[in-house]
Short mmCIF file of C-alpha atoms in Angstrom, two decimals:
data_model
loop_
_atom_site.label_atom_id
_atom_site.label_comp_id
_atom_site.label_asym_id
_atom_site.label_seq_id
_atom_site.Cartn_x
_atom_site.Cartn_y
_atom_site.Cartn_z
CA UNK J 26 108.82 101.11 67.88
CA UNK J 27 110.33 103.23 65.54
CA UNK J 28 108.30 106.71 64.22
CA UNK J 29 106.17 105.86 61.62
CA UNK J 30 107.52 106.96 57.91
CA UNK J 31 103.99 108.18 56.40
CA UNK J 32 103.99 111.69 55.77
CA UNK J 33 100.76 112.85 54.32
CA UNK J 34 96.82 111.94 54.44
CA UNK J 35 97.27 110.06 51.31
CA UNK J 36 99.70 107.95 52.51
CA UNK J 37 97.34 107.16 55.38
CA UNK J 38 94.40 106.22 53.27
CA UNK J 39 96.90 103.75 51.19
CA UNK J 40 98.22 102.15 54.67
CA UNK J 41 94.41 101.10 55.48
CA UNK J 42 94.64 103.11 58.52
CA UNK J 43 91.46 103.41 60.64
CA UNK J 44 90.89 106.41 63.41
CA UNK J 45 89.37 105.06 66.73
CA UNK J 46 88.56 107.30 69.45
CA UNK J 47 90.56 107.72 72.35
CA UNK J 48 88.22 105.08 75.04
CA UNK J 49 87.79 102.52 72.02
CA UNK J 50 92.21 102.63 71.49
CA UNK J 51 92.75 102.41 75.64
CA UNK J 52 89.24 99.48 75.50
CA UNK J 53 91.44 97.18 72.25
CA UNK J 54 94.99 97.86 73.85
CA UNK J 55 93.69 96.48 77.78
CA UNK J 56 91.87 93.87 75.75
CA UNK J 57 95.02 92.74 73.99
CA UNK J 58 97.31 92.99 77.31
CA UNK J 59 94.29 91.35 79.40
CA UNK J 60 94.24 88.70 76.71
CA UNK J 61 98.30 87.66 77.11
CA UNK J 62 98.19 88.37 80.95
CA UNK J 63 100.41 91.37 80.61
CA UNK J 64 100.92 93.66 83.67
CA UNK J 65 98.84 97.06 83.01
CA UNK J 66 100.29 98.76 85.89
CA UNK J 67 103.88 98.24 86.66
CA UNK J 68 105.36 99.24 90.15
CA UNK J 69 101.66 98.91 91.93
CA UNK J 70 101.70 96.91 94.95
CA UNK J 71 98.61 95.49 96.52
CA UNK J 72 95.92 96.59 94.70
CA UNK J 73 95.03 93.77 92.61
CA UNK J 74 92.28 92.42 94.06
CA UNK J 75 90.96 95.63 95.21
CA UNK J 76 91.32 98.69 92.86
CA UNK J 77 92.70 97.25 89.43
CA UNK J 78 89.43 95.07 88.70
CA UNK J 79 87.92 98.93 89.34
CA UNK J 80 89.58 100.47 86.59
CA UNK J 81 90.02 97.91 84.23
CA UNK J 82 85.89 97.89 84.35
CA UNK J 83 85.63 101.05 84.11
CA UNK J 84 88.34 101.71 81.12
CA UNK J 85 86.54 98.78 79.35
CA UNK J 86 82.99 100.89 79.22
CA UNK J 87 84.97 103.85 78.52
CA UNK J 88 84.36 106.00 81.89
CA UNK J 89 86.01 109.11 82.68
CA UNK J 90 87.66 108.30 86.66
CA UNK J 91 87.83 110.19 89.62
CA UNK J 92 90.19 108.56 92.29
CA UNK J 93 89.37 108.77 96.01
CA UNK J 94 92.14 108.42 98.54
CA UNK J 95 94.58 109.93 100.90
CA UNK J 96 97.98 110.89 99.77
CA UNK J 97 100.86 108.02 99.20
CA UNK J 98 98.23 105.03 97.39
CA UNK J 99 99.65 105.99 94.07
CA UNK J 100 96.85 107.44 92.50
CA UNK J 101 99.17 109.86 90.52
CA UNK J 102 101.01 106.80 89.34
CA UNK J 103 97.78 104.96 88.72
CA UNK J 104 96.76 107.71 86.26
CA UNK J 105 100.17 108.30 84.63
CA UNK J 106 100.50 104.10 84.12
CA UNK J 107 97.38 104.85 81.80
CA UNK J 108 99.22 106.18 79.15
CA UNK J 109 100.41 102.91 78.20
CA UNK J 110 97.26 101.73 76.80
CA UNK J 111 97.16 104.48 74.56
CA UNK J 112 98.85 103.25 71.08
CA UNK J 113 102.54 103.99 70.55
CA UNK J 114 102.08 106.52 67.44
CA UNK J 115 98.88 108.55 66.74
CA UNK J 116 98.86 110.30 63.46
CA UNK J 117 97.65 114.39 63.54
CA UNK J 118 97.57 117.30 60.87
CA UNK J 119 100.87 118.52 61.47
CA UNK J 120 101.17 121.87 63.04
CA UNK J 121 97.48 121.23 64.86
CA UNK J 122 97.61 122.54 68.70
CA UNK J 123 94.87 120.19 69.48
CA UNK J 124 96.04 117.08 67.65
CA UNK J 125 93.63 116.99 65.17
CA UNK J 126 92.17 113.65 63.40
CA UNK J 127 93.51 113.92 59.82
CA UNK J 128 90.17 112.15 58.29
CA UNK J 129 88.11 114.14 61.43
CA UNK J 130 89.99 117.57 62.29
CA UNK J 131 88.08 119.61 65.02
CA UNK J 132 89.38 122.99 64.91
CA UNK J 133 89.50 125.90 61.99
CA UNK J 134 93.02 125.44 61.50
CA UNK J 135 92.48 121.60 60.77
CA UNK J 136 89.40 122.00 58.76
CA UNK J 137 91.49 124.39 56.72
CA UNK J 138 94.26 122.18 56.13
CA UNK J 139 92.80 119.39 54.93
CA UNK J 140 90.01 121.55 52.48
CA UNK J 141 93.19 123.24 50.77
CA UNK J 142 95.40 120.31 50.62
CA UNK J 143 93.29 117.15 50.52
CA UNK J 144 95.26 114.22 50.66
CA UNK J 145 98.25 116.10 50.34
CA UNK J 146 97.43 117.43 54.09
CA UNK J 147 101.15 116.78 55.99
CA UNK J 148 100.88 114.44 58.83
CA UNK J 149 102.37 114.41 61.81
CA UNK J 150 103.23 111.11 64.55
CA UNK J 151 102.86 111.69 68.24
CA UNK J 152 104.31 109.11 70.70
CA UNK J 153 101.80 108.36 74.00
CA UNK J 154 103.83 110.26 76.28
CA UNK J 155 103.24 113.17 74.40
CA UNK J 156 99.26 113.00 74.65
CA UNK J 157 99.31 112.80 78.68
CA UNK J 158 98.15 116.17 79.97
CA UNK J 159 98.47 116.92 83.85
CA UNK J 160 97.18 120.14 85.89
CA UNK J 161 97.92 120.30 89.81
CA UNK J 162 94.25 122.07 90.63
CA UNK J 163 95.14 125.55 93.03
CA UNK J 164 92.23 128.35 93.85
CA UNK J 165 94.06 130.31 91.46
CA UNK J 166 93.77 127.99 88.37
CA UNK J 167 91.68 130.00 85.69
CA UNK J 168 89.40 128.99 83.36
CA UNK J 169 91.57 130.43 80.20
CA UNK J 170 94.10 128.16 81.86
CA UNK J 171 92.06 124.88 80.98
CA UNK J 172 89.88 125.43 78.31
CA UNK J 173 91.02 128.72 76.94
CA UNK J 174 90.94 132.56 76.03
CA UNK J 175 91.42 135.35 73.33
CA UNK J 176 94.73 135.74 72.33
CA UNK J 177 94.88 139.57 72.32
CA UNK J 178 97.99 139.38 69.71
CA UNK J 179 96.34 137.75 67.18
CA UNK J 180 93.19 140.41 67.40
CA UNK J 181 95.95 143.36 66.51
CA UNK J 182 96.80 141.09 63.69
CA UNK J 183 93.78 142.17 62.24
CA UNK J 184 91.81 139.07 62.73
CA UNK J 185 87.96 139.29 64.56
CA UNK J 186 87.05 138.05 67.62
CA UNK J 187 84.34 135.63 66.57
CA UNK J 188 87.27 134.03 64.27
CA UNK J 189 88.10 130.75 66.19
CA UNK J 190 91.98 131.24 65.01
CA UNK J 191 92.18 134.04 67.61
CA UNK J 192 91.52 131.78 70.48
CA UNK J 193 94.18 130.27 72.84
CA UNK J 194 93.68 126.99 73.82
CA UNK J 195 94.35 125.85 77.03
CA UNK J 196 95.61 122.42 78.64
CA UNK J 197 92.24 120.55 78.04
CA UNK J 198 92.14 121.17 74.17
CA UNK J 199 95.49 120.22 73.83
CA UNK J 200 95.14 117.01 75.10
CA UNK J 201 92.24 116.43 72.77
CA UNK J 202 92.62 112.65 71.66
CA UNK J 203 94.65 111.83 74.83
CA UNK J 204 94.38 111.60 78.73
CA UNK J 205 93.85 114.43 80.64
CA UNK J 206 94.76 114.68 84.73
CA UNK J 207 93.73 117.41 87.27
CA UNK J 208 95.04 116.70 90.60
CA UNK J 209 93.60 117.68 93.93
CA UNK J 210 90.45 118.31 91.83
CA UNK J 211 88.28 120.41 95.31
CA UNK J 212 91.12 122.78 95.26
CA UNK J 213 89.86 124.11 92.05
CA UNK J 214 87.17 126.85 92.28
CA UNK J 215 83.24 126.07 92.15
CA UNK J 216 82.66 128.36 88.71
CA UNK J 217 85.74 126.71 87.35
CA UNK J 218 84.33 122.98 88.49
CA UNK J 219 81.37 124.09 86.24
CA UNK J 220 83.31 125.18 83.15
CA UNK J 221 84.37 121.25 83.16
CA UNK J 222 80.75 119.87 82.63
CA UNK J 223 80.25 120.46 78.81
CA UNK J 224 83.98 119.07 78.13
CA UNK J 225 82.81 115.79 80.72
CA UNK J 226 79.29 115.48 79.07
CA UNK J 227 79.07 117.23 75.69
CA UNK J 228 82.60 116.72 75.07
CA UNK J 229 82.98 120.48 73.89
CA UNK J 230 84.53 123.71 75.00
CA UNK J 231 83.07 127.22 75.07
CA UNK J 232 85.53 129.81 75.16
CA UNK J 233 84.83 133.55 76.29
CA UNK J 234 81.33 133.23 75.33
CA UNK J 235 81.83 132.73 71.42
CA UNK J 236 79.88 129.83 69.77
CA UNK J 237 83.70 127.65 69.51
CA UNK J 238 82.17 124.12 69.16
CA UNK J 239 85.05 121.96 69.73
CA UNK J 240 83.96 118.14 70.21
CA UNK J 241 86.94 116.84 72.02
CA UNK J 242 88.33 113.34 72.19
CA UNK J 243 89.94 113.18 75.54
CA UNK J 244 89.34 110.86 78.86
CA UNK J 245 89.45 112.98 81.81
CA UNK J 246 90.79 111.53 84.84
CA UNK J 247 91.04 113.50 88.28
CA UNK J 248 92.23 112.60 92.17
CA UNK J 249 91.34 113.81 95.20
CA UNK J 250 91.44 113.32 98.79
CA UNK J 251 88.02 112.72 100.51
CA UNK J 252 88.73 114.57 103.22
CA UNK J 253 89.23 117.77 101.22
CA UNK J 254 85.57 117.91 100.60
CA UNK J 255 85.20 119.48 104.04
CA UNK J 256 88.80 121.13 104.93
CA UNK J 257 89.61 122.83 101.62
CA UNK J 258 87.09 122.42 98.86
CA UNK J 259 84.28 120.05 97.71
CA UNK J 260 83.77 118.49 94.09
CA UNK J 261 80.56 119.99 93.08
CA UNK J 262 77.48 117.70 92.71
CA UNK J 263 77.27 118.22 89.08
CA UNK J 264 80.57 117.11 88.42
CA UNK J 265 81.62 114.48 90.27
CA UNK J 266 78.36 113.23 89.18
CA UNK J 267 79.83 113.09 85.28
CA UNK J 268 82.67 110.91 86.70
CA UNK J 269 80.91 107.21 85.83
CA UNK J 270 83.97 105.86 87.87
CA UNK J 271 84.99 106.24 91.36
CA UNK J 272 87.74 104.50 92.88
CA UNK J 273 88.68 104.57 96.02
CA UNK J 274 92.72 103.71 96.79
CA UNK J 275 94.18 101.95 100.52
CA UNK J 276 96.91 101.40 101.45
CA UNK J 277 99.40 98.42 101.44
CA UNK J 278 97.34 96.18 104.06
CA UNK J 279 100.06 94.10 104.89
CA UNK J 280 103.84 94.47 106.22
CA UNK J 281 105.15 92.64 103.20
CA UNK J 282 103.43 94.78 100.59
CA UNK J 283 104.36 98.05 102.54
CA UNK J 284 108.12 96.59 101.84
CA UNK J 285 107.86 95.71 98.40
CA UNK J 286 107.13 99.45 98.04
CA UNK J 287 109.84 100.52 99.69
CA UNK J 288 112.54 97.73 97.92
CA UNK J 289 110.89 99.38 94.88
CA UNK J 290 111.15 103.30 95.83
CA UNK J 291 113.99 103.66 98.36
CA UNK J 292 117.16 105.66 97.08
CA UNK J 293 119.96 104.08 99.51
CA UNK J 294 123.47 105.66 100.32
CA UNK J 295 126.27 103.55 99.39
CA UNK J 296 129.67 104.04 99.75
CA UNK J 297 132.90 101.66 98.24
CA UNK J 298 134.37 99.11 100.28
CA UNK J 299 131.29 99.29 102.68
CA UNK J 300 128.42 96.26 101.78
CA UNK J 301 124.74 96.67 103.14
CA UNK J 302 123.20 94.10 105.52
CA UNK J 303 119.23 95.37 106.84
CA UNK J 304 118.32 92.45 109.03
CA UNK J 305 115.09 91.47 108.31
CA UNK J 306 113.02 92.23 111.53
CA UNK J 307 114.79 96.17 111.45
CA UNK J 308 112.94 95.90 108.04
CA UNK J 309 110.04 94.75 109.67
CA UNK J 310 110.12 97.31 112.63
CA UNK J 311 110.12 100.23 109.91
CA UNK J 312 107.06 98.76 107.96
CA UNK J 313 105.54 98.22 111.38
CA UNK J 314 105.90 101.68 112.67
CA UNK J 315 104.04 103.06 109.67
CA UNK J 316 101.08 100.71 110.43
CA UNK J 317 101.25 102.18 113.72
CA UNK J 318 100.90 105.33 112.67
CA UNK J 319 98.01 105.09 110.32
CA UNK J 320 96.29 103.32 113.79
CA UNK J 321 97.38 105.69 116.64
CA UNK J 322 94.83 108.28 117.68
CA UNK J 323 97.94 110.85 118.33
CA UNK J 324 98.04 110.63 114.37
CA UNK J 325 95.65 112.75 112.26
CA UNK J 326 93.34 109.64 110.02
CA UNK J 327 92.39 112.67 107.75
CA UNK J 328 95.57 113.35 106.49
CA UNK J 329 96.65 109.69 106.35
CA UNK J 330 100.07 108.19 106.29
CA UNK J 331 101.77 107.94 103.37
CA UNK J 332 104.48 104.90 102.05
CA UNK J 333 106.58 107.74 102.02
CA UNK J 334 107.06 107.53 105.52
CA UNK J 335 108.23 104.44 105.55
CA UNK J 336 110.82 105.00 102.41
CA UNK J 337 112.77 107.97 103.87
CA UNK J 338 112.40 105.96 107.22
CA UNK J 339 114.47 103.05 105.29
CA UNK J 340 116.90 105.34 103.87
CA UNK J 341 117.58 107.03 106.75
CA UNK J 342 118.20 104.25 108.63
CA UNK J 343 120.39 102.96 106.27
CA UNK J 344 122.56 106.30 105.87
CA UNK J 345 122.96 106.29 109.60
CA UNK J 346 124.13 102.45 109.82
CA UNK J 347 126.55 103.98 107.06
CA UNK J 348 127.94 106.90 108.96
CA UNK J 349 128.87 104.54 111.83
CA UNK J 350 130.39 101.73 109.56
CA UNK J 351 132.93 104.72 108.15
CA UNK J 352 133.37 105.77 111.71
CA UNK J 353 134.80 102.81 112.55
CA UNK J 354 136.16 101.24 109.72
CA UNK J 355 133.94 98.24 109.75
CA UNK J 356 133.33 96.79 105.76
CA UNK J 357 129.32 95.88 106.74
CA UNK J 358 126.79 98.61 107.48
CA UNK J 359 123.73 97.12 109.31
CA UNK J 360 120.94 98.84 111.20
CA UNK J 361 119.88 98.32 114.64
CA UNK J 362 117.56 99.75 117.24
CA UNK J 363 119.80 102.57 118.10
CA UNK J 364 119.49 103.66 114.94
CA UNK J 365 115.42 104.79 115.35
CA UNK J 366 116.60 107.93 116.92
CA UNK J 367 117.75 109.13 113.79
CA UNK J 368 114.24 108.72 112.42
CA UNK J 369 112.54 111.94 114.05
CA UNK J 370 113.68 113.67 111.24
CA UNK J 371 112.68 111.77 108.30
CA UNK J 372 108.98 110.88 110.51
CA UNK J 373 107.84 114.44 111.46
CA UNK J 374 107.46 115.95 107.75
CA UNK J 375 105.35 112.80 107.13
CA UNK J 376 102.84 112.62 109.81
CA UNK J 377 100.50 115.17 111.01
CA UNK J 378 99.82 114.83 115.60
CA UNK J 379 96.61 115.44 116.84
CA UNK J 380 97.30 117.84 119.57
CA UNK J 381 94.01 118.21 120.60
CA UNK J 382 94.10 114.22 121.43
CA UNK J 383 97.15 114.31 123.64
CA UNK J 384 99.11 116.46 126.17
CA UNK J 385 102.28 114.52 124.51
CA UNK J 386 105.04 116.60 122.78
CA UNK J 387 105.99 115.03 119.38
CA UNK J 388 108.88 113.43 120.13
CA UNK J 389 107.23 111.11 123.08
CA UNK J 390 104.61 110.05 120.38
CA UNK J 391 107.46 109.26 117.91
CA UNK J 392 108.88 107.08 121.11
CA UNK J 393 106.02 105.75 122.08
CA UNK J 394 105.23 104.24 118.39
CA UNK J 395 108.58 102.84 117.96
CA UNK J 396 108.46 100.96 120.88
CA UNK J 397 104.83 99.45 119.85
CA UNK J 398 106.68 98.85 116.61
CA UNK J 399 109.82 96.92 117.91
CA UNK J 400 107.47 95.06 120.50
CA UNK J 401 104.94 93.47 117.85
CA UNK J 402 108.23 92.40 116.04
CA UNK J 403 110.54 91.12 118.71
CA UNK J 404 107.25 88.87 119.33
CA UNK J 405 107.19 87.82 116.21
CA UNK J 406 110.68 86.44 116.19
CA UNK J 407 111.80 85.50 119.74
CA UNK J 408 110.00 82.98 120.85
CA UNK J 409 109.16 81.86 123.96
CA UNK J 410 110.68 84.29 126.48
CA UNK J 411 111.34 81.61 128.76
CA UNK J 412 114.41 80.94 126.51
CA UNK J 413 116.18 84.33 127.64
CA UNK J 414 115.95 83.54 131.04
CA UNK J 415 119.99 83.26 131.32
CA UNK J 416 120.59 86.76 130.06
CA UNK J 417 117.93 87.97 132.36
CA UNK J 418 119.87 86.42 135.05
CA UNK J 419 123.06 88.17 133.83
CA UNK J 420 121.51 91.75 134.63
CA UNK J 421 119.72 90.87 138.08
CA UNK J 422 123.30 90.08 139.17
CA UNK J 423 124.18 93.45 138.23
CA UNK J 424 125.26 93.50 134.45
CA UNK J 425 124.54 96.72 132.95
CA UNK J 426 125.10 97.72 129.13
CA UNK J 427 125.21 101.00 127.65
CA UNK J 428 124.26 101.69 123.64
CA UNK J 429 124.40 104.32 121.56
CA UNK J 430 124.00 104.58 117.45
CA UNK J 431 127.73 105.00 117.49
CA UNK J 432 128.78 102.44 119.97
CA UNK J 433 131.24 100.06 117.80
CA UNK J 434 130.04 96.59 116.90
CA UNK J 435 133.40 94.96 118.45
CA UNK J 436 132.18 96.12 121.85
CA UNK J 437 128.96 93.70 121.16
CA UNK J 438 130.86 90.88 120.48
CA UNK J 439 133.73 91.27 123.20
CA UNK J 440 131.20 91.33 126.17
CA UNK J 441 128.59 88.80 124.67
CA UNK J 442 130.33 85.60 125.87
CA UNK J 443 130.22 87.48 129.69
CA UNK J 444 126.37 86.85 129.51
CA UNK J 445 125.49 83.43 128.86
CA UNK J 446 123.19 82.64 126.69
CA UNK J 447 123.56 85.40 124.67
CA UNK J 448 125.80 84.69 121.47
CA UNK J 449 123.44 81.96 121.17
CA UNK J 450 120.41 84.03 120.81
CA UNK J 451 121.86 86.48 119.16
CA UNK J 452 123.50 84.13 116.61
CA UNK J 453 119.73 82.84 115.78
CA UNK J 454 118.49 86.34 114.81
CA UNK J 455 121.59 87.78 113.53
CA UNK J 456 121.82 85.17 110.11
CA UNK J 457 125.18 85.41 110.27
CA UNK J 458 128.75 86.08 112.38
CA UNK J 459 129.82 89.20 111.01
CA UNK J 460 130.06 91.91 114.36
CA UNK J 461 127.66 94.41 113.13
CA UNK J 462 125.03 91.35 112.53
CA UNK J 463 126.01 90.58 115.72
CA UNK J 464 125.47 93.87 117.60
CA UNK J 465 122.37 94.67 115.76
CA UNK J 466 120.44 90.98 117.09
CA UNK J 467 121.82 92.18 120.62
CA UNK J 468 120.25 95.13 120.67
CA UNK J 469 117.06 93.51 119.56
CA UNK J 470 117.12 91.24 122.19
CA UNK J 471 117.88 93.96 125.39
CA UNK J 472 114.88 96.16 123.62
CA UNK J 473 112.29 93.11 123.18
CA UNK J 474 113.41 92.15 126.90
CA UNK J 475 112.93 95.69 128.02
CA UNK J 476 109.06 95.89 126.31
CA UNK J 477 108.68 92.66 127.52
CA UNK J 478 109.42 94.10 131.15
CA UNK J 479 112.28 91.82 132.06
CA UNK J 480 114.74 94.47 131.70
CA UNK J 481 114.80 98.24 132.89
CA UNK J 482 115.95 100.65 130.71
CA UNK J 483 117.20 104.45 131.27
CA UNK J 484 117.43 106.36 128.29
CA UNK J 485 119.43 109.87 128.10
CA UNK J 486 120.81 112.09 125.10
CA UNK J 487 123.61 109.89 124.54
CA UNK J 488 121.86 106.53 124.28
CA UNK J 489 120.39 103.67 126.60
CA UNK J 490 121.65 101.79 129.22
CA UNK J 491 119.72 98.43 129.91
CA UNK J 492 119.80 97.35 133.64
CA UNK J 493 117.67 94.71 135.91
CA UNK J 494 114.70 95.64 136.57
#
């Protein structure tokens, strides 16, 4: 929608237009979208039977929210989807800091305006992005920087101190008639918790101790993680008390949604002349492993486990599928078990051990919940184990087979038909004849038959050799 061509309070008054306060414009816009079954939050996966009902209630009766949950649930998406119930154009007294309400204005400078200039008073259109106001909440975060201060400049331009036209408004203010956001709310100090309760009840500022009655329109919406009411702050009683809504995020509870989330997020290395093939159960051994995490007692709960471990998981798994396709000219990249090795990286900035809970170094835990991960999968899709008796044959006579990430898929396919029952096996997981298909269902099926304890397996810094047990 195009800006708006009205340029002054006149014009306004002729076009019939009616102010609304912020809660009753987000209330008549979720109304509307409820109404023709539009989506209010685009790119959220698995919350809607859970936290959307929530907020929709809670936008409807016009509640400032707090959201509860550990980091990676998308409450900073949540709150930033908001803005789209907020109308596409609000009208303000141009030049206004605060956005003041032509027919309403709150501060001196809009109160002057519109007594010298009537309905001559210019207006101004802002678009909804532009009334979205975010603060990440540090120990250092001052209360001039949200509500305000003296601006010492405009005192040595001769004006007094008790004149409201000296102050400097901070972020809060000037998101009057908008949304407001402070993030990691505990990490903000206690005295500067408490200079939020007039703006959350009253719905006015003080500023430096001079009688500056501002009555602001905005819905203030904060996050936090519960834990950090213990390890680095709390939310004082007081205020999270003003918060009439608080929802508490999850994660994605099943493998399927944890993927949809990644298809959604994932940046993935391409290269020309090289296609992309991600066999479904390496997908589903990268969504497992997360799920893992978030379960294992080697893995701090406090801290939680974010998605994001899951989408730089998936792209670097796909990068390093990539690297060995160039290496040796193959036109398909596709991952395969190998290819987990490459994950300590992209797993150890996203998970926090418990070291008090195990005598394990890092990298064993990392090993230990990729093989729980591959196991619950390879179950999932082999079958009956009985049906691999052949290959398990094959080694007890003395067939051995060494892997690494880099070992070329022709080698796969070359020494497959020496082990019977093996192309078949692998051709029913692979989902296709390609090489690299091929190589990656192999390697599937010597790692599920090594978990499964039919095989033995001897692992060194170059790869994995699978032998009878």
């Amino acid at each position: 929608m195009d800006r708006p061509s009205i340029r002054t309070l006149g014009e306004l008054k002729q076009a019939g237009y009616r102010p609304r306060s912020v809660r009753e414009e987000i209330r008549v816009n979720l109304l509307r979208k409820l109404r023709a079954s539009e989506p209010l939050f685009p790119g959220i996966h698995g919350y809607e039977d859970t936290v959307l009902p929530a907020i929709e209630n809670a936008l409807l009766c016009g509640q400032d929210l707090l959201f509860l949950g550990e980091r990676g649930q998308g409450k900073s998406r949540l709150i930033r989807s908001l803005i789209e119930l907020l109308d596409e154009w609000l009208p303000e007294i141009a030049g206004s800091e605060i956005h003041d309400d032509p027919f309403a204005p709150v501060s001196q400078f809009g109160k002057l305006q519109l007594a010298e200039r009537g309905t001559d008073t210019p207006i101004h259109w802002v678009h909804k992005s532009e009334r979205f106001g975010e603060k990440l909440a540090t120990p250092d975060v001052s209360t001039a920087d949200l509500i305000g201060d003296i601006d010492p400049m405009k005192v040595v331009q001769g004006r007094s101190l008790s004149d409201e036209l000296t102050m400097h408004f901070g972020l809060l203010p000037r998101t009057n008639r908008g949304i407001f956001c402070i993030n990691e709310l505990p990490d903000l100090t206690e005295k500067i918790q408490v200079a939020l309760f007039n703006v959350m009840e009253e719905r006015d500022v003080q500023i430096k101790g001079y009688r500056v009655r501002l009555p602001l329109d905005v819905l203030v919406v904060a996050s936090a993680n519960p834990e950090d009411y213990t390890s680095r702050g709390r939310i004082v009683t007081p205020l999270k008390d003003r918060y009439a809504a608080q929802i508490r995020t999850h994660y994605p509870q099943t493998r399927e949604l944890e993927l949809r989330v990644v298809d959604q997020e994932a940046h993935l290395a391409s290269v020309e002349g090289v296609s992309l093939f991600v066999p479904p159960f390496m997908r589903e051994i990268l969504a497992e492993l997360t799920f893992q995490a978030r379960s294992s007692p080697d893995v701090s709960h406090a801290s939680g486990v974010s998605v994001r471990l899951s989408i730089s998981n998936y792209e670097t798994l796909v990068a390093n599928s990539l690297r060995r396709a160039l290496r040796h000219g193959d036109g398909q990249a596709v991952p395969r078990i190998s290819d987990l090795r490459s994950l300590r990286a992209s797993t150890r900035g996203k998970i926090e051990f418990e070291y008090a809970a195990s005598q394990r170094n890092e990298d064993e835990i990392l090993d230990e919940l990729w093989k729980r991960a591959t196991k619950v999968v390879f179950d999932s899709v082999a079958g009956d184990l009985s049906s691999y008796k052949a290959i398990v044959d094959a080694f007890n006579k003395g067939w051995r087979v060494e892997i690494t990430d880099m070992t070329p898929a022709r080698e796969f396919v070359e020494g497959m038909d020496k082990i019977e029952g093996l192309r078949d096996a692998a051709k029913k997981l692979s989902g296709g004849d390609a090489p690299p298909r091929i190589a990656a269902a192999i390697e599937l099926l010597l790692e599920g038959l090594h978990l499964s304890n039919k095989l033995n397996k001897t692992v060194s810094e170059q790869g994995a050799v699978y032998g009878p047990k």
